[in-house]
Short mmCIF file of C-alpha atoms in Angstrom, two decimals:
data_model
loop_
_atom_site.label_atom_id
_atom_site.label_comp_id
_atom_site.label_asym_id
_atom_site.label_seq_id
_atom_site.Cartn_x
_atom_site.Cartn_y
_atom_site.Cartn_z
CA UNK A 1 156.09 -94.59 76.98
CA UNK A 2 157.12 -97.19 79.58
CA UNK A 3 155.03 -100.01 78.10
CA UNK A 4 152.16 -99.60 80.54
CA UNK A 5 148.65 -99.84 79.17
CA UNK A 6 146.25 -96.92 79.59
CA UNK A 7 142.47 -96.83 79.00
CA UNK A 8 142.86 -95.11 75.59
CA UNK A 9 145.03 -98.00 74.36
CA UNK A 10 142.45 -100.52 75.57
CA UNK A 11 139.67 -98.57 73.83
CA UNK A 12 141.63 -98.49 70.56
CA UNK A 13 142.32 -102.23 70.75
CA UNK A 14 138.63 -102.96 71.44
CA UNK A 15 137.61 -100.84 68.42
CA UNK A 16 140.12 -102.75 66.28
CA UNK A 17 138.70 -106.04 67.61
CA UNK A 18 135.14 -104.99 66.73
CA UNK A 19 136.28 -103.95 63.25
CA UNK A 20 138.15 -107.23 62.76
CA UNK A 21 135.12 -109.26 63.84
CA UNK A 22 132.94 -107.30 61.40
CA UNK A 23 135.43 -107.99 58.58
CA UNK A 24 135.35 -111.68 59.45
CA UNK A 25 131.57 -111.69 59.17
CA UNK A 26 131.55 -109.68 55.93
CA UNK A 27 134.21 -111.85 54.29
CA UNK A 28 132.23 -114.91 55.43
CA UNK A 29 135.21 -116.44 57.18
CA UNK A 30 133.93 -118.85 59.78
CA UNK A 31 134.57 -122.36 60.97
CA UNK A 32 133.68 -125.06 58.48
CA UNK A 33 130.33 -126.69 59.01
CA UNK A 34 128.55 -123.41 59.77
CA UNK A 35 127.43 -122.74 56.21
CA UNK A 36 123.81 -122.61 55.24
CA UNK A 37 122.21 -125.27 53.09
CA UNK A 38 120.27 -122.56 51.25
CA UNK A 39 121.66 -121.46 47.88
CA UNK A 40 122.94 -117.94 47.24
CA UNK A 41 120.16 -115.44 46.47
CA UNK A 42 120.04 -114.35 42.84
CA UNK A 43 118.64 -110.83 42.58
CA UNK A 44 116.93 -109.38 39.54
CA UNK A 45 117.75 -105.95 38.09
CA UNK A 46 114.86 -104.23 39.88
CA UNK A 47 116.10 -105.36 43.27
CA UNK A 48 119.68 -104.40 42.49
CA UNK A 49 118.73 -100.87 41.34
CA UNK A 50 116.94 -100.21 44.62
CA UNK A 51 119.95 -101.12 46.72
CA UNK A 52 122.46 -98.69 48.11
CA UNK A 53 126.04 -99.12 47.07
CA UNK A 54 127.93 -101.22 49.61
CA UNK A 55 130.83 -99.73 51.54
CA UNK A 56 134.23 -100.57 50.19
CA UNK A 57 135.77 -103.33 52.27
CA UNK A 58 139.50 -103.76 52.75
CA UNK A 59 139.28 -107.54 52.49
CA UNK A 60 139.58 -110.17 55.18
CA UNK A 61 141.59 -109.31 58.30
CA UNK A 62 145.21 -110.37 58.71
CA UNK A 63 146.15 -113.25 61.02
CA UNK A 64 147.83 -110.73 63.34
CA UNK A 65 144.60 -108.70 63.56
CA UNK A 66 142.67 -111.88 64.39
CA UNK A 67 145.20 -112.72 67.13
CA UNK A 68 144.84 -109.21 68.60
CA UNK A 69 141.04 -109.56 68.39
CA UNK A 70 141.16 -112.86 70.29
CA UNK A 71 143.32 -111.26 72.97
CA UNK A 72 140.98 -108.26 73.30
CA UNK A 73 137.90 -110.49 73.50
CA UNK A 74 139.61 -112.41 76.30
CA UNK A 75 139.97 -109.16 78.26
CA UNK A 76 136.18 -108.86 78.48
CA UNK A 77 136.20 -111.85 80.86
CA UNK A 78 137.86 -109.63 83.47
CA UNK A 79 134.73 -107.46 83.64
CA UNK A 80 131.24 -107.83 84.98
CA UNK A 81 128.76 -108.76 82.22
CA UNK A 82 127.19 -105.27 82.18
CA UNK A 83 130.62 -103.62 81.94
CA UNK A 84 131.70 -105.97 79.15
CA UNK A 85 128.50 -105.19 77.22
CA UNK A 86 129.11 -101.45 77.66
CA UNK A 87 132.73 -101.69 76.46
CA UNK A 88 131.76 -103.79 73.45
CA UNK A 89 128.91 -101.45 72.42
CA UNK A 90 131.35 -98.51 72.54
CA UNK A 91 133.86 -100.51 70.48
CA UNK A 92 131.21 -101.26 67.84
CA UNK A 93 130.44 -97.55 67.57
CA UNK A 94 126.89 -97.72 68.94
CA UNK A 95 125.70 -94.13 69.56
CA UNK A 96 125.84 -93.09 73.22
CA UNK A 97 122.12 -92.36 73.34
CA UNK A 98 121.34 -95.95 72.30
CA UNK A 99 123.90 -97.31 74.78
CA UNK A 100 122.26 -95.38 77.60
CA UNK A 101 118.84 -96.71 76.63
CA UNK A 102 120.08 -100.31 76.43
CA UNK A 103 121.98 -100.32 79.73
CA UNK A 104 119.51 -98.12 81.60
CA UNK A 105 122.02 -95.50 82.75
CA UNK A 106 122.30 -91.77 82.40
CA UNK A 107 124.88 -90.54 79.91
CA UNK A 108 127.29 -89.47 82.67
CA UNK A 109 127.01 -92.76 84.55
CA UNK A 110 127.46 -94.80 81.36
CA UNK A 111 130.59 -92.78 80.54
CA UNK A 112 132.01 -93.29 84.06
CA UNK A 113 131.25 -97.02 83.94
CA UNK A 114 132.92 -97.33 80.53
CA UNK A 115 136.06 -95.51 81.67
CA UNK A 116 136.16 -97.59 84.88
CA UNK A 117 135.91 -100.80 82.82
CA UNK A 118 138.76 -99.65 80.54
CA UNK A 119 140.86 -98.85 83.63
CA UNK A 120 140.11 -102.31 85.03
CA UNK A 121 141.34 -103.95 81.82
CA UNK A 122 144.44 -101.73 81.63
CA UNK A 123 145.29 -102.51 85.27
CA UNK A 124 144.84 -106.24 84.70
CA UNK A 125 147.07 -106.16 81.61
CA UNK A 126 149.74 -104.21 83.48
CA UNK A 127 149.53 -106.57 86.45
CA UNK A 128 149.89 -109.63 84.23
CA UNK A 129 152.98 -108.15 82.59
CA UNK A 130 154.60 -107.02 85.82
CA UNK A 131 157.64 -109.01 86.83
CA UNK A 132 156.67 -110.79 90.00
CA UNK A 133 160.13 -111.37 91.36
CA UNK A 134 162.69 -108.59 91.59
CA UNK A 135 165.43 -108.97 89.00
CA UNK A 136 163.77 -111.90 87.25
CA UNK A 137 164.46 -112.01 83.51
CA UNK A 138 161.75 -112.80 80.98
CA UNK A 139 163.29 -116.21 80.38
CA UNK A 140 163.26 -116.90 84.14
CA UNK A 141 159.59 -115.88 84.24
CA UNK A 142 158.89 -118.27 81.34
CA UNK A 143 160.77 -121.08 83.12
CA UNK A 144 158.93 -120.52 86.42
CA UNK A 145 155.46 -120.44 84.82
CA UNK A 146 156.21 -123.34 82.47
CA UNK A 147 157.52 -125.59 85.23
CA UNK A 148 154.49 -124.70 87.38
CA UNK A 149 151.80 -125.17 84.70
CA UNK A 150 153.36 -127.29 81.97
CA UNK A 151 151.76 -124.97 79.38
CA UNK A 152 154.47 -123.45 77.16
CA UNK A 153 152.16 -121.06 75.27
CA UNK A 154 150.68 -119.59 78.45
CA UNK A 155 154.14 -119.26 79.97
CA UNK A 156 155.39 -117.45 76.85
CA UNK A 157 152.39 -115.08 76.95
CA UNK A 158 153.03 -114.30 80.62
CA UNK A 159 156.74 -113.68 80.14
CA UNK A 160 156.92 -111.93 76.79
CA UNK A 161 153.38 -110.90 75.86
CA UNK A 162 152.13 -111.55 72.36
CA UNK A 163 152.14 -108.11 70.73
CA UNK A 164 152.02 -108.62 66.98
CA UNK A 165 152.61 -112.38 67.14
CA UNK A 166 150.46 -114.88 65.33
CA UNK A 167 149.36 -118.02 67.19
CA UNK A 168 151.70 -120.14 65.06
CA UNK A 169 154.73 -117.96 65.87
CA UNK A 170 153.79 -117.92 69.55
CA UNK A 171 153.56 -121.73 69.62
CA UNK A 172 156.89 -122.12 67.81
CA UNK A 173 158.71 -119.75 70.14
CA UNK A 174 157.11 -121.30 73.21
CA UNK A 175 158.06 -124.82 72.10
CA UNK A 176 161.63 -123.71 71.36
CA UNK A 177 162.03 -122.16 74.82
CA UNK A 178 160.40 -125.17 76.47
CA UNK A 179 162.86 -127.49 74.70
CA UNK A 180 165.72 -125.27 75.85
CA UNK A 181 164.51 -125.58 79.43
CA UNK A 182 164.01 -129.32 78.92
CA UNK A 183 167.63 -129.66 77.81
CA UNK A 184 168.78 -127.95 81.02
CA UNK A 185 166.48 -129.91 83.32
CA UNK A 186 166.12 -133.66 83.66
CA UNK A 187 162.54 -133.15 84.82
CA UNK A 188 161.24 -132.19 81.35
CA UNK A 189 162.31 -133.67 78.04
CA UNK A 190 161.59 -132.23 74.63
CA UNK A 191 158.97 -134.95 74.04
CA UNK A 192 156.97 -133.65 77.01
CA UNK A 193 156.61 -130.11 75.68
CA UNK A 194 153.00 -129.03 75.95
CA UNK A 195 151.89 -126.18 73.73
CA UNK A 196 148.27 -125.21 74.36
CA UNK A 197 146.52 -122.06 73.29
#
């Protein structure tokens, strides 16, 4: 494949993002300060016997999965609110009949809207990765965006993408490239490197 995104790839990434978010909730990973002041519930034997066995969980998600989830959630901003809701419900595995009832569309129209939203995301991803100037290398793209915005992380994302990279690795690589550019240019010094996520 030539590296271009297609709707199926977007759908798979959205499903992975929904799964990762669910694992975060199940493993109770959340920002500090959001805990409840209530104690854990202690159940007696009668309550436990009436419960179904919980599904086996594969543990908390990896940092790479969380990074991919963050990226996929960002893609929803490129859509209209109704389209984003439709894409997310599909990703969570909500049955189509319930989706149609919630969004007030026929099954065929909901399907067409979902596919159109996936195509919108795929097109936006492909457009953001397209080299804007003929013959421009990835490092030149990084340099151009970094000098324009001053944001090394955003420039690295635009030039190289962030497939499989954790935020820490992305920041390190972006800072290293920004320092390299700073060494070549009097305009930016290594102390002025800005790495923002």
